[in-house]
Coordinates of C-alpha atoms and ligand atoms in Angstrom, one line a residue:
X1 CA 15.0 21.1 -9.5
X2 CA 12.5 23.7 -8.3
X3 CA 10.4 21.3 -6.2
X4 CA 9.1 23.4 -3.4
X5 CA 5.4 24.4 -3.6
X6 CA 4.5 27.3 -1.4
X7 CA 1.4 29.6 -1.6
X8 CA 0.3 28.3 -5.0
X9 CA 3.7 28.6 -6.7
X10 CA 6.5 26.1 -7.6
X11 CA 9.9 27.4 -6.8
X12 CA 13.4 26.5 -5.5
X13 CA 14.3 26.8 -1.9
X14 CA 16.6 29.7 -0.9
X15 CA 18.7 27.9 1.7
X16 CA 22.5 28.3 1.2
X17 CA 22.7 24.5 1.5
X18 CA 21.6 22.1 -1.3
X19 CA 20.9 18.4 -1.2
X20 CA 22.4 16.0 -3.8
X21 CA 20.0 13.3 -4.9
X22 CA 21.5 9.9 -5.8
X23 CA 20.5 7.0 -8.1
X24 CA 20.8 4.1 -5.6
X25 CA 21.3 1.6 -8.5
X26 CA 24.7 3.2 -9.4
X27 CA 25.4 5.5 -6.5
X28 CA 25.8 8.5 -8.8
X29 CA 24.3 11.9 -8.3
X30 CA 21.2 12.7 -10.4
X31 CA 20.2 16.1 -9.2
X32 CA 20.6 19.0 -6.8
X33 CA 17.7 20.1 -4.7
X34 CA 17.3 23.6 -3.4
X35 CA 16.3 23.5 0.2
X36 CA 13.9 25.8 2.1
X37 CA 15.3 28.4 4.4
X38 CA 13.6 30.1 7.3
X39 CA 11.8 32.6 5.2
X40 CA 10.5 29.9 2.9
X41 CA 9.1 27.9 5.8
X42 CA 7.5 31.0 7.3
X43 CA 5.8 31.6 3.9
X44 CA 4.6 28.1 3.9
X45 CA 3.1 28.5 7.4
X46 CA 1.3 31.7 6.4
X47 CA 0.0 30.1 3.2
X48 CA -1.2 27.1 5.2
X49 CA -3.2 29.4 7.5
X50 CA -4.9 31.2 4.6
X51 CA -5.3 27.9 2.7
X52 CA -7.1 26.4 5.7
X53 CA -9.5 29.3 5.9
X54 CA -10.4 28.7 2.2
X55 CA -10.4 24.9 2.1
X56 CA -12.5 24.3 5.2
X57 CA -15.3 26.3 3.5
X58 CA -15.4 23.8 0.6
X59 CA -18.2 21.3 1.2
X60 CA -17.1 17.8 2.0
X61 CA -18.6 16.5 -1.2
X62 CA -16.5 18.9 -3.3
X63 CA -13.4 18.1 -1.3
X64 CA -14.0 14.4 -2.1
X65 CA -14.4 15.2 -5.8
X66 CA -11.1 17.1 -5.8
X67 CA -9.4 14.1 -4.2
X68 CA -10.9 11.7 -6.7
X69 CA -9.6 13.9 -9.5
X70 CA -6.2 13.8 -8.0
X71 CA -6.3 10.0 -7.8
X72 CA -7.3 9.9 -11.5
X73 CA -4.4 12.2 -12.5
X74 CA -1.9 10.1 -10.5
X75 CA -3.2 7.0 -12.3
X76 CA -2.9 8.8 -15.7
X77 CA 0.7 9.8 -15.0
X78 CA 1.5 6.4 -13.4
X79 CA 4.3 5.3 -15.8
X80 CA 6.1 8.7 -15.7
X81 CA 5.9 8.9 -11.9
X82 CA 6.8 5.2 -11.4
X83 CA 10.0 5.8 -13.4
X84 CA 10.9 8.8 -11.3
X85 CA 10.3 6.8 -8.1
X86 CA 12.5 3.9 -9.2
X87 CA 15.3 6.2 -10.3
X88 CA 15.5 8.0 -7.0
X89 CA 14.4 5.3 -4.6
X90 CA 15.7 2.2 -6.2
X91 CA 12.8 -0.2 -6.0
X92 CA 12.0 -2.4 -9.1
X93 CA 9.7 -0.7 -11.6
X94 CA 6.9 -3.3 -11.0
X95 CA 7.0 -2.3 -7.3
X96 CA 6.9 1.4 -8.1
X97 CA 3.8 0.8 -10.3
X98 CA 2.3 -1.1 -7.5
X99 CA 3.0 1.7 -5.0
X100 CA 1.2 4.1 -7.3
X101 CA -1.8 1.7 -7.6
X102 CA -1.9 1.5 -3.8
X103 CA -1.6 5.2 -3.4
X104 CA -4.4 5.8 -5.8
X105 CA -6.6 3.6 -3.7
X106 CA -5.7 5.4 -0.5
X107 CA -6.6 8.7 -2.0
X108 CA -9.9 7.3 -3.4
X109 CA -10.7 5.9 0.0
X110 CA -10.2 9.1 1.9
X111 CA -12.1 11.0 -0.9
X112 CA -15.1 8.7 -0.4
X113 CA -14.9 8.6 3.4
X114 CA -14.8 12.4 3.7
X115 CA -18.4 12.4 2.5
X116 CA -19.3 10.2 5.5
X117 CA -17.6 12.2 8.3
X118 CA -21.0 12.8 10.0
X119 CA -21.5 14.3 13.4
X120 CA -24.2 13.0 15.7
X121 CA -27.3 14.0 17.6
X122 CA -27.5 12.8 21.2
X123 CA -30.9 12.5 23.0
X124 CA -31.2 15.5 25.3
X125 CA -31.9 15.4 29.0
X126 CA -34.0 18.5 28.8
X127 CA -37.0 18.3 26.5
X128 CA -36.7 20.8 23.6
X129 CA -33.0 21.1 23.7
X130 CA -30.5 19.5 21.3
X131 CA -27.1 17.9 21.8
X132 CA -25.1 17.9 18.6
X133 CA -21.6 16.8 18.0
X134 CA -20.0 18.5 14.9
X135 CA -16.7 17.3 13.5
X136 CA -14.4 20.2 12.4
X137 CA -11.0 20.1 10.7
X138 CA -8.2 20.5 13.3
X139 CA -6.4 23.1 11.3
X140 CA -3.2 23.4 9.4
X141 CA -1.1 20.2 9.6
X142 CA 2.6 19.5 9.4
X143 CA 3.4 16.2 7.8
X144 CA 6.8 14.5 7.5
X145 CA 7.1 11.5 5.2
X146 CA 10.1 9.1 4.6
X147 CA 11.9 7.8 1.5
X148 CA 11.0 4.2 1.6
X149 CA 7.4 4.5 0.2
X150 CA 7.4 8.2 -0.6
X151 CA 4.1 8.3 -2.5
X152 CA 2.1 5.9 -0.3
X153 CA 3.2 7.4 3.0
X154 CA 2.9 11.0 1.8
X155 CA -0.6 10.3 0.4
X156 CA -1.9 9.0 3.7
X157 CA -1.1 12.3 5.3
X158 CA -2.1 14.6 2.4
X159 CA -5.4 12.8 1.6
X160 CA -6.3 12.4 5.3
X161 CA -5.8 16.1 6.0
X162 CA -7.4 17.4 2.9
X163 CA -10.4 15.0 3.2
X164 CA -11.0 16.4 6.7
X165 CA -10.8 20.0 5.5
X166 CA -7.3 20.8 6.8
X167 CA -4.5 22.4 5.0
X168 CA -1.0 20.7 4.9
X169 CA 2.6 21.6 4.9
X170 CA 4.4 18.3 3.8
X171 CA 8.1 18.0 4.3
X172 CA 8.8 14.9 2.3
X173 CA 12.2 13.1 2.2
X174 CA 15.0 14.9 0.5
X175 CA 16.3 11.5 -0.8
X176 CA 13.2 11.1 -3.1
X177 CA 11.9 14.5 -4.0
X178 CA 10.8 14.3 -7.7
X179 CA 8.2 11.5 -7.4
X180 CA 6.5 13.2 -4.4
X181 CA 6.5 16.6 -6.2
X182 CA 4.8 14.9 -9.2
X183 CA 2.1 13.5 -7.0
X184 CA 1.6 16.9 -5.2
X185 CA 1.2 18.4 -8.7
X186 CA -1.7 15.9 -9.3
X187 CA -3.4 17.2 -6.1
X188 CA -2.8 20.8 -7.0
X189 CA -4.2 20.4 -10.5
X190 CA -7.5 19.1 -9.0
X191 CA -9.0 22.3 -7.7
X192 CA -7.3 23.1 -4.4
X193 CA -7.2 26.7 -3.3
X194 CA -3.7 28.3 -3.0
X195 CA -2.2 27.4 0.4
X196 CA -4.2 24.2 0.9
X197 CA -1.1 22.1 0.2
X198 CA 2.6 23.1 0.4
X199 CA 5.6 20.9 -0.3
X200 CA 8.9 21.6 1.4
X201 CA 12.3 20.0 1.3
X202 CA 14.9 21.3 3.7
X203 CA 17.4 20.6 6.5
X204 CA 15.1 18.3 8.4
X205 CA 15.7 19.5 11.9
X206 CA 15.4 23.2 10.8
X207 CA 12.1 22.5 9.1
X208 CA 10.6 20.5 11.9
X209 CA 11.7 23.0 14.6
X210 CA 10.2 26.0 12.6
X211 CA 6.9 24.3 11.6
X212 CA 6.2 22.7 15.0
X213 CA 7.4 25.9 16.8
X214 CA 4.5 27.8 15.2
X215 CA 1.1 28.1 16.8
X216 CA -0.4 28.0 13.3
X217 CA 0.2 24.2 13.1
X218 CA -2.4 22.2 15.0
X219 CA -1.4 18.7 14.1
X220 CA 1.8 16.7 13.4
X221 CA 1.9 13.4 11.5
X222 CA 5.3 11.7 11.1
X223 CA 6.5 8.5 9.6
X224 CA 10.1 7.6 10.2
X225 CA 12.6 6.5 12.8
X226 CA 12.0 6.2 16.6
X227 CA 14.5 8.9 17.7
X228 CA 13.2 11.4 15.2
X229 CA 9.6 10.6 16.2
X230 CA 10.5 11.2 19.9
X231 CA 12.1 14.5 19.0
X232 CA 9.1 15.7 17.0
X233 CA 6.7 14.7 19.7
X234 CA 8.7 16.8 22.2
X235 CA 8.5 19.8 19.8
X236 CA 4.7 19.2 19.3
X237 CA 4.2 19.2 23.0
X238 CA 5.1 22.9 23.4
X239 CA 2.3 24.0 21.1
X240 CA 0.0 21.2 22.2
X241 CA -0.3 19.9 18.6
X242 CA -2.1 16.7 18.1
X243 CA 0.2 13.9 17.1
X244 CA 0.3 10.7 14.9
X245 CA 3.5 8.8 14.9
X246 CA 4.3 5.8 12.7
X247 CA 7.8 4.8 13.8
X248 CA 8.4 1.4 12.2
X249 CA 8.5 -2.1 13.7
X250 CA 10.3 -5.3 14.0
X251 CA 7.6 -7.7 13.1
X252 CA 7.6 -11.2 14.5
X253 CA 6.3 -14.1 12.3
X254 CA 5.0 -17.1 14.2
X255 CA 4.9 -20.2 11.9
X256 CA 3.4 -23.3 13.5
X257 CA 3.7 -26.9 12.2
X258 CA 0.0 -27.0 11.2
X259 CA 0.4 -24.1 8.7
X260 CA 0.7 -24.6 4.9
X261 CA 4.5 -24.1 4.8
X262 CA 4.8 -23.7 1.0
X263 CA 2.2 -21.0 0.8
X264 CA 3.6 -19.3 3.9
X265 CA 7.1 -19.1 2.5
X266 CA 5.9 -17.7 -0.8
X267 CA 3.9 -15.0 0.9
X268 CA 6.6 -14.2 3.5
X269 CA 9.5 -14.0 1.0
X270 CA 7.4 -11.6 -1.1
X271 CA 6.7 -9.4 1.9
X272 CA 10.2 -9.6 3.3
X273 CA 12.1 -8.7 0.1
X274 CA 9.6 -6.1 -1.2
X275 CA 11.4 -2.7 -1.3
X276 CA 14.6 -4.6 -0.3
X277 CA 13.1 -5.0 3.2
X278 CA 12.7 -1.3 3.8
X279 CA 9.1 -1.5 5.1
X280 CA 8.1 -0.7 8.6
X281 CA 5.7 -3.7 8.8
X282 CA 8.2 -6.1 7.1
X283 CA 8.2 -9.6 8.5
X284 CA 11.6 -9.7 10.3
X285 CA 11.9 -12.2 13.2
X286 CA 10.8 -15.6 11.9
X287 CA 9.9 -17.8 14.8
X288 CA 9.3 -21.3 13.4
X289 CA 8.1 -24.4 15.3
X290 CA 11.1 -26.7 15.7
X291 CA 9.6 -29.6 13.8
X292 CA 9.3 -27.6 10.6
X293 CA 12.2 -25.2 11.1
X294 CA 14.6 -27.0 8.7
X295 CA 11.8 -27.4 6.1
X296 CA 11.1 -23.7 6.4
X297 CA 14.8 -22.8 6.0
X298 CA 15.1 -25.0 2.9
X299 CA 12.1 -23.3 1.2
X300 CA 13.2 -19.7 2.3
X301 CA 16.7 -20.4 1.0
X302 CA 15.2 -21.4 -2.4
X303 CA 13.1 -18.2 -2.4
X304 CA 16.2 -16.1 -1.7
X305 CA 18.2 -17.8 -4.5
X306 CA 15.4 -17.1 -7.0
X307 CA 15.6 -13.3 -6.4
X308 CA 17.3 -11.3 -9.2
X309 CA 19.4 -8.5 -7.6
X310 CA 19.7 -5.6 -10.0
X311 CA 18.8 -2.0 -10.9
X312 CA 15.1 -1.2 -10.5
X313 CA 14.8 -0.1 -14.1
X314 CA 16.4 -3.2 -15.5
X315 CA 13.9 -5.8 -16.8
X316 CA 14.0 -8.9 -14.7
X317 CA 15.3 -7.3 -11.4
X318 CA 13.2 -8.5 -8.5
X319 CA 15.4 -7.1 -5.7
X320 CA 16.6 -3.5 -6.1
X321 CA 19.3 -1.7 -4.1
X322 CA 18.8 -0.1 -0.7
X323 CA 17.8 3.5 -0.9
X324 CA 21.0 5.1 0.3
X325 CA 24.6 4.4 1.1
X326 CA 23.6 4.9 4.7
X327 CA 21.1 2.0 4.6
X328 CA 23.6 -0.2 2.8
X329 CA 26.3 0.5 5.3
X330 CA 23.9 -0.5 8.1
X331 CA 23.6 -4.1 6.9
X332 CA 27.0 -5.7 7.4
X333 CA 27.5 -4.8 11.1
X334 CA 24.1 -6.4 11.8
X335 CA 25.0 -9.5 9.9
X336 CA 28.5 -9.7 11.5
X337 CA 27.1 -9.2 14.9
X338 CA 24.5 -12.0 14.5
X339 CA 27.2 -14.4 13.3
X340 CA 29.5 -13.4 16.2
X341 CA 26.5 -14.2 18.5
X342 CA 26.2 -17.7 17.1
X343 CA 23.8 -17.3 14.2
X344 CA 24.2 -19.6 11.1
X345 CA 24.6 -18.0 7.7
X346 CA 22.4 -19.9 5.1
X347 CA 22.3 -17.4 2.2
X348 CA 23.9 -14.1 1.3
X349 CA 25.5 -12.1 4.1
X350 CA 27.6 -9.7 1.9
X351 CA 27.2 -6.8 -0.5
X352 CA 28.0 -7.6 -4.1
X353 CA 31.0 -6.0 -5.8
X354 CA 30.5 -2.9 -7.9
X355 CA 28.5 0.3 -7.7
X356 CA 25.1 0.9 -6.3
X357 CA 23.7 0.4 -2.8
X358 CA 23.0 -3.3 -3.1
X359 CA 22.9 -5.9 -0.4
X360 CA 22.4 -9.6 -1.1
X361 CA 19.2 -11.3 0.2
X362 CA 20.4 -12.8 3.4
X363 CA 19.0 -15.7 5.5
X364 CA 20.4 -16.2 9.0
X365 CA 19.2 -19.1 11.1
X366 CA 19.2 -19.8 14.9
X367 CA 19.7 -16.1 15.6
X368 CA 20.0 -15.6 19.3
X369 CA 17.7 -12.9 20.9
X370 CA 20.8 -10.9 22.1
X371 CA 22.0 -10.4 18.5
X372 CA 21.6 -6.7 17.6
X373 CA 19.5 -7.4 14.5
X374 CA 16.8 -9.0 16.8
X375 CA 16.3 -5.7 18.6
X376 CA 17.2 -3.1 16.0
X377 CA 14.9 -2.7 12.9
X378 CA 17.2 -4.0 10.1
X379 CA 15.2 -2.2 7.4
X380 CA 16.9 -4.4 4.8
X381 CA 16.8 -7.8 3.1
X382 CA 17.6 -9.9 6.2
X383 CA 15.6 -12.9 7.2
X384 CA 16.3 -13.9 10.8
X385 CA 14.9 -17.2 12.0
X386 CA 14.9 -19.1 15.3
X387 CA 13.1 -22.3 16.2
X388 CA 10.7 -22.5 19.2
X389 CA 9.2 -25.4 21.2
X390 CA 6.2 -23.9 22.9
X391 CA 3.5 -21.3 22.2
X392 CA 4.6 -19.5 25.4
X393 CA 8.2 -19.3 24.2
X394 CA 7.1 -18.0 20.8
X395 CA 5.0 -15.2 22.4
X396 CA 7.7 -14.2 24.8
X397 CA 10.2 -13.8 21.9
X398 CA 7.6 -12.1 19.7
X399 CA 6.9 -9.5 22.5
X400 CA 10.6 -9.2 23.3
X401 CA 11.2 -5.8 21.6
X402 CA 9.8 -2.3 22.5
X403 CA 8.4 -2.1 18.9
X404 CA 4.8 -3.2 18.3
X405 CA 3.7 -2.5 14.8
X406 CA 2.7 -5.7 13.0
X407 CA 2.8 -9.5 13.7
X408 CA 2.2 -12.4 11.4
X409 CA 0.7 -15.7 12.5
X410 CA 0.7 -18.9 10.4
X411 CA -1.5 -21.6 11.9
X412 CA -4.6 -23.4 10.9
X413 CA -5.8 -23.8 14.5
X414 CA -8.7 -21.6 15.3
X415 CA -8.2 -21.9 19.0
X416 CA -4.5 -20.9 18.7
X417 CA -5.5 -17.9 16.6
X418 CA -7.9 -16.9 19.3
X419 CA -5.3 -17.3 22.0
X420 CA -2.5 -15.5 20.2
X421 CA -4.2 -12.4 18.8
X422 CA -4.7 -10.9 22.3
X423 CA -1.3 -12.1 23.4
X424 CA 0.6 -10.3 20.7
X425 CA 1.7 -6.7 21.7
X426 CA 1.2 -5.1 18.3
X427 CA -1.2 -2.7 16.6
X428 CA -1.8 -5.1 13.7
X429 CA -1.9 -8.9 13.3
X430 CA -2.2 -10.8 10.0
X431 CA -3.2 -14.5 10.1
X432 CA -2.2 -16.8 7.3
X433 CA -1.4 -13.8 5.2
X434 CA 1.5 -11.4 4.9
X435 CA -0.1 -8.0 4.5
X436 CA -1.5 -5.6 7.2
X437 CA -2.2 -2.6 5.0
X438 CA -5.6 -1.8 3.5
X439 CA -7.0 1.7 2.9
X440 CA -10.1 0.8 4.9
X441 CA -8.3 -0.4 8.0
X442 CA -6.3 1.5 10.7
X443 CA -2.5 1.2 10.3
X444 CA -0.5 2.0 13.4
X445 CA 1.4 0.5 16.3
X446 CA 2.0 0.5 20.0
X447 CA 5.1 1.0 22.2
X448 CA 8.1 2.4 20.3
X449 CA 6.2 2.0 17.0
X450 CA 4.3 5.1 17.9
X451 CA 0.7 6.0 18.4
X452 CA -2.4 7.0 16.3
X453 CA -3.5 5.4 13.0
X454 CA -3.5 6.2 9.4
X455 CA -6.2 5.0 7.0
X456 CA -9.5 3.6 8.2
X457 CA -12.1 5.9 9.8
X458 CA -9.4 6.3 12.5
X459 CA -7.1 7.9 10.0
X460 CA -9.7 10.5 9.1
X461 CA -10.7 11.1 12.7
X462 CA -7.1 12.1 13.4
X463 CA -7.7 15.3 11.4
X464 CA -11.1 16.1 13.0
X465 CA -11.9 17.8 16.3
X466 CA -15.4 17.1 17.8
X467 CA -17.3 20.2 18.7
X468 CA -20.2 19.8 21.2
X469 CA -23.2 22.1 20.7
X470 CA -25.8 22.2 23.4
X471 CA -28.7 24.1 22.0
X472 CA -31.9 25.6 23.4
X473 CA -34.0 27.1 20.6
X474 CA -35.0 30.0 22.8
X475 CA -34.2 31.1 26.4
X476 CA -37.4 31.5 28.4
X477 CA -35.8 32.6 31.6
X478 CA -36.1 29.3 33.4
X479 CA -32.7 27.8 34.3
X480 CA -32.5 24.4 32.6
X481 CA -32.1 21.4 34.9
X482 CA -29.5 19.2 33.3
X483 CA -28.6 16.9 36.2
X484 CA -31.2 14.4 37.4
Ligands
LIG1 N1 8.4 3.8 9.6 C1 9.0 3.9 8.4 O1 8.3 3.7 7.4 C2 10.4 4.3 8.3 C3 11.3 4.0 9.3 N2 12.6 4.4 9.2 C4 13.5 3.9 10.3 O2 14.5 4.8 10.5 C5 15.8 4.1 10.4 C6 16.8 5.0 9.9 O3 16.5 5.5 8.6 P1 17.2 6.8 8.2 O4 16.7 7.4 6.9 O5 18.7 6.6 8.3 O6 16.7 7.7 9.4 P2 16.5 9.1 9.8 O7 15.7 9.1 11.0 O8 17.8 9.9 9.8 O9 15.6 9.8 8.6 C7 14.3 9.3 8.3 C8 13.6 10.4 7.6 O10 13.2 11.3 8.6 C9 13.6 12.6 8.2 N3 14.1 13.3 9.4 C10 15.3 13.1 10.0 N4 15.4 14.0 11.0 C11 14.3 14.8 11.0 C12 13.9 15.9 11.8 N5 14.6 16.3 12.9 N6 12.7 16.4 11.5 C13 12.0 16.0 10.5 N7 12.3 15.0 9.7 C14 13.5 14.4 10.0 C15 14.7 12.5 7.1 O11 14.6 13.5 6.2 C16 14.3 11.1 6.5 O12 13.5 11.3 5.4 C17 15.5 3.0 9.4 O13 16.4 2.0 9.6 C18 14.1 2.6 9.9 O14 14.3 1.8 11.1 C19 13.1 5.1 8.2 C20 12.2 5.5 7.2 C21 10.8 5.1 7.2
LIG2 O1 6.9 1.5 5.7 C1 5.7 1.6 5.8 C2 4.7 1.1 4.8 C3 5.1 0.8 3.6 C4 4.2 0.3 2.7 C5 2.9 0.2 3.0 S1 1.8 -0.5 1.9 O2 1.8 -1.9 2.1 O3 2.3 -0.2 0.5 O4 0.5 0.1 2.2 C6 2.5 0.5 4.3 C7 3.4 1.0 5.2

C-alpha cells in the first residue's frame, strides 16, 4: 500500500517497520502499510515549507474553488471511499456514507468561509494615518487525526489549514489509512501545488517528535487521547507552535421529567451507538430525574435490543465492531468494575462469541460515580445511567469529571435551560437534541478535553495570524502624537 504523499508524489514509507491493517469485523489482516522513516518526514517538512510559499500566494477565492472541487470529487467517489472506510474502521456502511456526506459539508463550509476571512480597518488616532489588521496564514501545519472518524476529523484540519493559505503535513491514523489516502487524493486532484498537502503514516511518537521538533511547523492540531494530547502540547511548546487540541469527552446527559422521553431516547440511542460509541462527544453518563428513571431504562433497553450487531458491510447491521482489538479489550474491565461497584446490568455486558472486535450494546443502571467508567471515557457501546433528585445534584455529577467537551440537556423548561447552560462546564451544550456538530459552529472543549475549536469562524481563525499595519502615507518629519 503506497499511501504516503510527500512533495507531490505518492510512495511507500521507508521505515524498517510496517503496520498491519485489520478488518475489525473479522479481526483478519487486510494490508501492510509502509511507514515513514526520519528521511521521509524531513522531506515532508521541506515540501511543506515550499508548498506554503506557493499556496499562500493563491488568492482566497481560488483556494476556495480548489476546496469546492475537492468536495465534489469526494462526493463523486463516495461509494468507493465509504466501502474502504467500513472495511478498515468497521462502522456500518450507512454510517460511512453519512461520514462522507458530513465531510463534504465541512470542506464546502471552509471553502466558502475562506472568501470571507477579511481583515479590518480601525479608525486612527492621528488624522491621515491608517490602522489595518491583515490576516495571514500561520504557516506549515502538523495535523494528527484519529481512527474513529478518519475522514471527518482529518478534513477539519486539512480544509481549515488550506482555506487559510497554510500547507499541511497530516499524520492520519495507521489503523485506517486507505480511506484517508483516497480523500487526500481528492484534494490533490483539485489544483493544489506540490507540497501544499502531505500525508504520512509512521510510528506515531517518531513522527510527532520530528514534525513538532522542526521550526518549519508553526501550528499543531491534534484529535485523540488526553495523554497523547498532553505530550504533543509539550513538544509544541519548545517551538512555540500554536495548538488546537480536541481530546475527547465524557458527555453528561441530563434528562428531566418534563422532557419528551420517547423522542429523547430515540435521539440518544442513535447518538450513543453511532460508530459503536467511539465518538468524542458521545452521550455517556445518563443522569435521569428519579421519577422517570425506570421509564427511561425501559425505553433505552428496548432501543438496545433493536440494534443488529454485525459486520459493517453486511446489509441490516446497525451496530458494527469496535475499531481495534485494543478498544474491544477495554470494554469488559469497565463493565466488570461498574458491576463490582454496585451497578445493575440491564442489557448486554459481554462480547459475543466468534471473530471480530464486537461488543454487545450494554445498558448499566444506577452506576455509582466511583465506577471507573464514570471517569474514563468508555469510547464504546456502554450506556451508564443514574437517577438524580435535584438539579444541583445533576449538575454536580455532570461536572464531576475533568473532561468538558459536550453536554446534553433534555427539558422543556425555559428557565431551567437558562440556569443550566452556564452551570455546565463544557465547550458545547445541546438542548432537546443529541448533536453538537455543525460545520458553521465551533467544536471544542474545556479542561482535559483540550482547547481551541474546529469548524465555525473560530476554526478558520486558528490557522490565521493577525498582522497590524500602522500606516502613514508619507513622513513629513513631524513626530506623530499617538497618545492623547
Ligand atoms: N477525541 C477523539 O475523537 C478520540 C479520542 N480517543 C481517546 O483515546 C482513547 C484511546 O484510544 P487509542 O487509539 O487506544 O489511543 P492512542 O492515544 O494510543 O491513539 C490515538 C491516536 O493517536 C495517535 N497517536 C498515539 N500516540 C501518538 C503520538 N505520540 N504522536 C502522534 N500521534 C499519536 C495514534 O496513531 C492513534 O491514531 C480512546 O478510548 C478515547 O478516549 C481516541 C481516538 C479519537
Ligand atoms: O470524535 C469526534 C467526532 C466524531 C464525529 C463528529 S460528527 O458528528 O460526524 O461531526 C464530530 C466529532
